[in-house]
């Protein structure tokens, strides 16, 4: 199969690329860091096709896709919308507007742009699978999740609405909604390089690994064609739902 994964330069995307190459698929892997992409190309070889662009920029996204061989572009079997980020964990009143814009631009605008470009090609051949990487943050509010959580709630509803639009077509859509995962750059980026803060979060917690998410993707890709998993919410055993917060003497 031909599988397009956004954000393969680290974390889940990289683990997925490695897992799916092992299964003998062709991987088109994207990211903004050209050096990382060429290292991955050197490691994964011929079956890995790197595409370097910022997913938040529609023109760059279009030209990156247009640079692909036409036969390949018209035959993407699986689109994995993985690229995304969280920035900051402050309350909404203290948040930086440029952080909010970056999250909206990547997690929402970028995700819908590439979907808009690839989906018609799947419809034309009446087959395909879209896997979106949402988050439990899209399901349960927590302090400081403000725009990140809202962007992932968007991804969940967009996934469900895609399925609704695709009725009668052999195209599947799954939203994977992970809870706490370690071993990626996610918290390093969220805390803007404050690695102490980031590593505190994972201290003494048996968190989900990128390879666990890659295994779930492998499972979804290999499901019988008549099965669609709408949403797959996963948490480490050490995590449960956020409690409802009450403050005394308000
Ligand atoms: N880790 C968690 O706890 C967790 C939990 C739930 C959901 N998620 C979601 O899982 C996805 C992957 O996260 P991760 O933990 O693997 O994080 P990560 O290690 O930081 O990886 C994020 C990937 O997205 C790419 N990316 C970010 N902004 C981009 C942009 N504007 N254009 C192109 N590529 C961009 C990055 O590549 P470049 O920097 O090279 O551009 C990188 O490859 C995200 O959508 C995240 O929200 C993570």
Short mmCIF file of C-alpha atoms and ligand atoms in Angstrom, two decimals:
data_model
loop_
_atom_site.label_atom_id
_atom_site.label_comp_id
_atom_site.label_asym_id
_atom_site.label_seq_id
_atom_site.Cartn_x
_atom_site.Cartn_y
_atom_site.Cartn_z
CA UNK A 1 0.00 0.00 0.00
CA UNK A 2 0.98 3.66 -0.39
CA UNK A 3 0.75 5.40 2.98
CA UNK A 4 1.14 9.14 3.54
CA UNK A 5 2.07 10.02 7.12
CA UNK A 6 2.37 13.64 8.24
CA UNK A 7 4.97 14.40 10.92
CA UNK A 8 7.40 11.47 10.62
CA UNK A 9 10.47 13.31 11.94
CA UNK A 10 9.80 12.17 15.52
CA UNK A 11 7.42 10.48 17.91
CA UNK A 12 4.36 8.58 16.69
CA UNK A 13 4.94 9.39 13.03
CA UNK A 14 8.46 8.01 13.05
CA UNK A 15 7.36 4.83 14.87
CA UNK A 16 4.50 4.39 12.37
CA UNK A 17 6.84 4.84 9.39
CA UNK A 18 9.23 2.21 10.77
CA UNK A 19 6.39 -0.21 11.60
CA UNK A 20 4.66 0.15 8.24
CA UNK A 21 7.87 -0.10 6.21
CA UNK A 22 8.45 -3.44 7.96
CA UNK A 23 5.07 -4.48 6.56
CA UNK A 24 6.42 -3.64 3.10
CA UNK A 25 4.33 -0.55 2.45
CA UNK A 26 5.60 2.54 0.62
CA UNK A 27 5.71 5.47 3.03
CA UNK A 28 5.49 9.12 2.03
CA UNK A 29 6.67 10.85 5.19
CA UNK A 30 6.42 14.57 5.89
CA UNK A 31 7.87 17.12 8.30
CA UNK A 32 9.56 20.53 8.33
CA UNK A 33 13.05 19.31 9.29
CA UNK A 34 14.93 18.35 6.13
CA UNK A 35 17.92 16.96 8.05
CA UNK A 36 15.74 14.55 10.02
CA UNK A 37 13.93 13.48 6.86
CA UNK A 38 17.20 12.66 5.10
CA UNK A 39 18.41 10.66 8.13
CA UNK A 40 15.16 8.69 8.03
CA UNK A 41 15.53 8.18 4.27
CA UNK A 42 19.06 6.85 4.84
CA UNK A 43 17.73 4.44 7.47
CA UNK A 44 14.52 3.28 5.78
CA UNK A 45 15.67 3.25 2.16
CA UNK A 46 13.86 3.15 -1.18
CA UNK A 47 10.39 2.60 0.23
CA UNK A 48 10.53 5.89 2.13
CA UNK A 49 9.70 9.07 0.21
CA UNK A 50 10.42 12.26 2.17
CA UNK A 51 8.42 15.44 1.66
CA UNK A 52 9.63 18.55 3.46
CA UNK A 53 7.03 21.28 4.06
CA UNK A 54 5.05 23.15 6.69
CA UNK A 55 1.59 21.63 6.83
CA UNK A 56 0.18 24.97 7.97
CA UNK A 57 1.02 26.51 4.60
CA UNK A 58 -1.49 25.50 1.92
CA UNK A 59 0.65 26.53 -1.06
CA UNK A 60 3.63 24.56 0.27
CA UNK A 61 1.40 21.57 1.00
CA UNK A 62 0.01 21.68 -2.56
CA UNK A 63 3.42 21.95 -4.21
CA UNK A 64 4.87 19.19 -2.02
CA UNK A 65 2.08 16.83 -3.06
CA UNK A 66 2.38 17.92 -6.69
CA UNK A 67 6.08 17.00 -6.63
CA UNK A 68 5.11 13.35 -6.15
CA UNK A 69 4.92 10.99 -9.07
CA UNK A 70 1.33 11.32 -10.41
CA UNK A 71 0.66 7.58 -10.22
CA UNK A 72 1.69 7.60 -6.57
CA UNK A 73 -0.27 10.76 -5.72
CA UNK A 74 -3.42 9.33 -7.29
CA UNK A 75 -2.99 6.06 -5.43
CA UNK A 76 -2.59 6.98 -1.79
CA UNK A 77 -4.28 4.15 0.08
CA UNK A 78 -3.87 5.49 3.61
CA UNK A 79 -3.55 9.07 4.86
CA UNK A 80 -2.37 9.37 8.46
CA UNK A 81 -2.89 12.89 9.77
CA UNK A 82 -0.42 12.79 12.64
CA UNK A 83 1.48 16.12 12.55
CA UNK A 84 0.40 18.29 15.44
CA UNK A 85 1.50 20.03 18.58
CA UNK A 86 0.57 21.57 21.89
CA UNK A 87 2.13 24.84 23.03
CA UNK A 88 1.89 25.97 26.64
CA UNK A 89 -0.16 24.80 29.60
CA UNK A 90 -1.21 28.15 31.01
CA UNK A 91 -4.79 29.18 31.67
CA UNK A 92 -6.50 30.83 28.70
CA UNK A 93 -6.14 34.34 30.10
CA UNK A 94 -2.35 33.97 30.23
CA UNK A 95 -1.89 32.22 26.90
CA UNK A 96 0.12 33.64 24.05
CA UNK A 97 -2.02 34.29 20.95
CA UNK A 98 0.83 33.15 18.68
CA UNK A 99 0.79 29.74 20.45
CA UNK A 100 -2.94 29.48 19.84
CA UNK A 101 -2.52 30.44 16.19
CA UNK A 102 0.27 27.87 15.70
CA UNK A 103 -1.89 25.08 17.17
CA UNK A 104 -4.93 26.04 15.09
CA UNK A 105 -2.78 26.37 11.98
CA UNK A 106 -1.18 22.94 12.36
CA UNK A 107 -3.75 20.79 14.17
CA UNK A 108 -6.78 22.13 12.28
CA UNK A 109 -5.86 24.06 9.13
CA UNK A 110 -2.95 21.77 8.18
CA UNK A 111 -4.93 18.61 8.82
CA UNK A 112 -7.94 19.72 6.81
CA UNK A 113 -5.82 21.08 3.94
CA UNK A 114 -4.02 17.83 3.25
CA UNK A 115 -7.26 15.87 3.72
CA UNK A 116 -8.96 18.15 1.21
CA UNK A 117 -6.18 17.46 -1.32
CA UNK A 118 -6.03 13.67 -0.86
CA UNK A 119 -9.66 12.70 -0.24
CA UNK A 120 -10.96 13.34 -3.80
CA UNK A 121 -8.31 10.93 -5.09
CA UNK A 122 -9.54 8.25 -2.68
CA UNK A 123 -13.13 8.90 -3.75
CA UNK A 124 -12.10 8.64 -7.42
CA UNK A 125 -10.84 5.10 -6.87
CA UNK A 126 -13.52 4.34 -4.24
CA UNK A 127 -11.05 3.08 -1.67
CA UNK A 128 -8.98 4.51 1.11
CA UNK A 129 -8.41 4.94 4.81
CA UNK A 130 -7.89 8.15 6.75
CA UNK A 131 -6.45 7.86 10.25
CA UNK A 132 -6.48 11.06 12.26
CA UNK A 133 -4.49 11.45 15.44
CA UNK A 134 -6.72 13.19 17.93
CA UNK A 135 -6.25 13.12 21.70
CA UNK A 136 -8.09 12.45 24.92
CA UNK A 137 -7.67 16.22 25.28
CA UNK A 138 -10.45 16.47 22.70
CA UNK A 139 -12.75 14.48 24.97
CA UNK A 140 -11.98 15.66 28.50
CA UNK A 141 -11.16 19.22 29.50
CA UNK A 142 -8.14 19.80 31.75
CA UNK A 143 -6.43 22.89 33.08
CA UNK A 144 -4.38 24.60 30.39
CA UNK A 145 -5.62 22.46 27.50
CA UNK A 146 -7.73 25.34 26.15
CA UNK A 147 -6.89 25.56 22.41
CA UNK A 148 -5.02 22.25 22.20
CA UNK A 149 -8.05 20.37 23.57
CA UNK A 150 -10.40 22.35 21.35
CA UNK A 151 -8.29 21.58 18.27
CA UNK A 152 -8.43 17.86 19.05
CA UNK A 153 -12.21 18.04 19.63
CA UNK A 154 -12.33 19.52 16.12
CA UNK A 155 -10.31 16.56 14.80
CA UNK A 156 -12.72 14.11 16.43
CA UNK A 157 -15.83 15.78 15.00
CA UNK A 158 -14.20 16.26 11.59
CA UNK A 159 -13.39 12.52 11.52
CA UNK A 160 -16.99 11.59 12.32
CA UNK A 161 -18.33 14.08 9.78
CA UNK A 162 -16.02 12.70 7.10
CA UNK A 163 -17.49 9.25 7.69
CA UNK A 164 -20.97 10.72 7.42
CA UNK A 165 -20.09 12.31 4.05
CA UNK A 166 -18.48 9.11 2.82
CA UNK A 167 -21.57 6.97 3.19
CA UNK A 168 -21.83 4.48 0.34
CA UNK A 169 -18.10 4.65 -0.38
CA UNK A 170 -15.37 2.20 0.51
CA UNK A 171 -13.41 4.76 2.47
CA UNK A 172 -12.75 4.38 6.16
CA UNK A 173 -11.99 7.03 8.76
CA UNK A 174 -10.63 6.42 12.24
CA UNK A 175 -9.76 8.92 14.94
CA UNK A 176 -7.14 7.61 17.37
CA UNK A 177 -7.39 9.46 20.69
CA UNK A 178 -4.33 8.79 22.87
CA UNK A 179 -3.87 9.85 26.47
CA UNK A 180 -0.44 10.29 28.05
CA UNK A 181 2.36 9.12 25.76
CA UNK A 182 6.08 9.50 26.37
CA UNK A 183 9.12 8.99 24.16
CA UNK A 184 8.17 11.77 21.74
CA UNK A 185 9.05 15.46 21.43
CA UNK A 186 5.50 16.46 22.38
CA UNK A 187 6.16 17.76 25.92
CA UNK A 188 9.57 19.16 25.01
CA UNK A 189 7.72 21.34 22.50
CA UNK A 190 4.74 22.07 24.78
CA UNK A 191 7.07 23.30 27.54
CA UNK A 192 9.29 25.12 25.02
CA UNK A 193 12.46 23.20 25.78
CA UNK A 194 12.00 23.03 29.57
CA UNK A 195 13.00 19.37 29.78
CA UNK A 196 12.75 19.27 33.56
CA UNK A 197 9.05 20.14 33.40
CA UNK A 198 8.59 17.64 30.58
CA UNK A 199 10.34 14.76 32.32
CA UNK A 200 8.39 15.42 35.58
CA UNK A 201 5.22 14.59 33.71
CA UNK A 202 6.48 11.10 32.84
CA UNK A 203 8.20 10.38 36.16
CA UNK A 204 7.09 7.04 37.64
CA UNK A 205 4.35 6.60 35.01
CA UNK A 206 4.19 3.67 32.64
CA UNK A 207 3.04 5.80 29.70
CA UNK A 208 2.03 4.80 26.16
CA UNK A 209 5.00 4.50 23.76
CA UNK A 210 5.09 5.63 20.12
CA UNK A 211 5.52 1.95 19.18
CA UNK A 212 2.17 1.18 20.91
CA UNK A 213 0.44 3.75 18.69
CA UNK A 214 2.28 2.34 15.65
CA UNK A 215 0.96 -1.14 16.54
CA UNK A 216 -2.60 0.24 16.69
CA UNK A 217 -2.14 1.85 13.29
CA UNK A 218 -0.82 -1.46 11.91
CA UNK A 219 -3.94 -3.15 13.33
CA UNK A 220 -6.31 -0.60 11.77
CA UNK A 221 -4.56 -0.75 8.39
CA UNK A 222 -4.93 -4.54 8.40
CA UNK A 223 -8.59 -4.75 9.41
CA UNK A 224 -10.94 -6.57 7.04
CA UNK A 225 -12.28 -4.01 4.52
CA UNK A 226 -15.83 -4.12 5.92
CA UNK A 227 -14.78 -2.84 9.37
CA UNK A 228 -14.51 0.83 10.34
CA UNK A 229 -13.29 1.81 13.79
CA UNK A 230 -14.79 5.26 14.27
CA UNK A 231 -12.82 6.26 17.36
CA UNK A 232 -10.11 4.54 19.32
CA UNK A 233 -9.50 6.15 22.70
CA UNK A 234 -6.46 4.81 24.55
CA UNK A 235 -4.83 5.66 27.85
CA UNK A 236 -2.06 4.13 29.89
CA UNK A 237 -3.42 2.09 32.82
CA UNK A 238 -1.88 4.72 35.11
CA UNK A 239 -4.23 7.42 33.74
CA UNK A 240 -7.99 7.83 34.12
CA UNK A 241 -10.49 10.57 33.38
CA UNK A 242 -10.04 14.04 34.82
CA UNK A 243 -12.19 14.65 37.87
CA UNK A 244 -14.60 17.57 38.02
CA UNK A 245 -12.83 20.27 40.00
CA UNK A 246 -14.49 22.09 42.91
CA UNK A 247 -12.97 25.03 44.72
CA UNK A 248 -13.99 25.80 48.35
CA UNK A 249 -14.74 29.28 49.71
CA UNK A 250 -14.95 30.89 46.27
N1 LIG B 1 2.57 12.54 22.95
C1 LIG B 1 1.37 12.61 23.46
O1 LIG B 1 1.19 12.53 24.71
C2 LIG B 1 0.16 12.75 22.57
C3 LIG B 1 -1.08 12.39 23.10
C4 LIG B 1 -2.19 12.51 22.29
C5 LIG B 1 -2.09 12.95 21.00
N2 LIG B 1 -0.87 13.31 20.51
C6 LIG B 1 -0.83 13.79 19.12
O2 LIG B 1 -0.04 12.90 18.37
C7 LIG B 1 0.54 13.58 17.25
C8 LIG B 1 2.04 13.28 17.22
O3 LIG B 1 2.61 13.75 18.44
P1 LIG B 1 3.99 13.23 19.01
O4 LIG B 1 3.79 13.00 20.45
O5 LIG B 1 4.55 12.17 18.16
O6 LIG B 1 4.83 14.62 18.89
P2 LIG B 1 6.24 14.96 18.25
O7 LIG B 1 7.26 13.97 18.64
O8 LIG B 1 6.46 16.40 18.63
O9 LIG B 1 5.97 14.85 16.67
C9 LIG B 1 5.21 15.80 15.97
C10 LIG B 1 5.46 15.68 14.48
O10 LIG B 1 4.63 16.64 13.81
C11 LIG B 1 5.43 17.38 12.89
N3 LIG B 1 4.92 18.75 12.77
C12 LIG B 1 4.59 19.61 13.76
N4 LIG B 1 4.21 20.79 13.25
C13 LIG B 1 4.30 20.67 11.89
C14 LIG B 1 4.04 21.54 10.80
N5 LIG B 1 3.62 22.81 10.98
N6 LIG B 1 4.25 21.08 9.55
C15 LIG B 1 4.70 19.83 9.35
N7 LIG B 1 4.94 18.94 10.33
C16 LIG B 1 4.74 19.36 11.58
C17 LIG B 1 6.84 17.38 13.49
O11 LIG B 1 7.79 17.52 12.45
P3 LIG B 1 8.73 18.80 12.22
O12 LIG B 1 9.06 19.39 13.55
O13 LIG B 1 9.91 18.24 11.50
O14 LIG B 1 7.93 19.70 11.36
C18 LIG B 1 6.90 15.98 14.09
O15 LIG B 1 7.31 15.05 13.11
C19 LIG B 1 0.19 15.06 17.44
O16 LIG B 1 -0.91 15.37 16.62
C20 LIG B 1 -0.19 15.16 18.91
O17 LIG B 1 -1.08 16.21 19.16
C21 LIG B 1 0.26 13.21 21.26
#
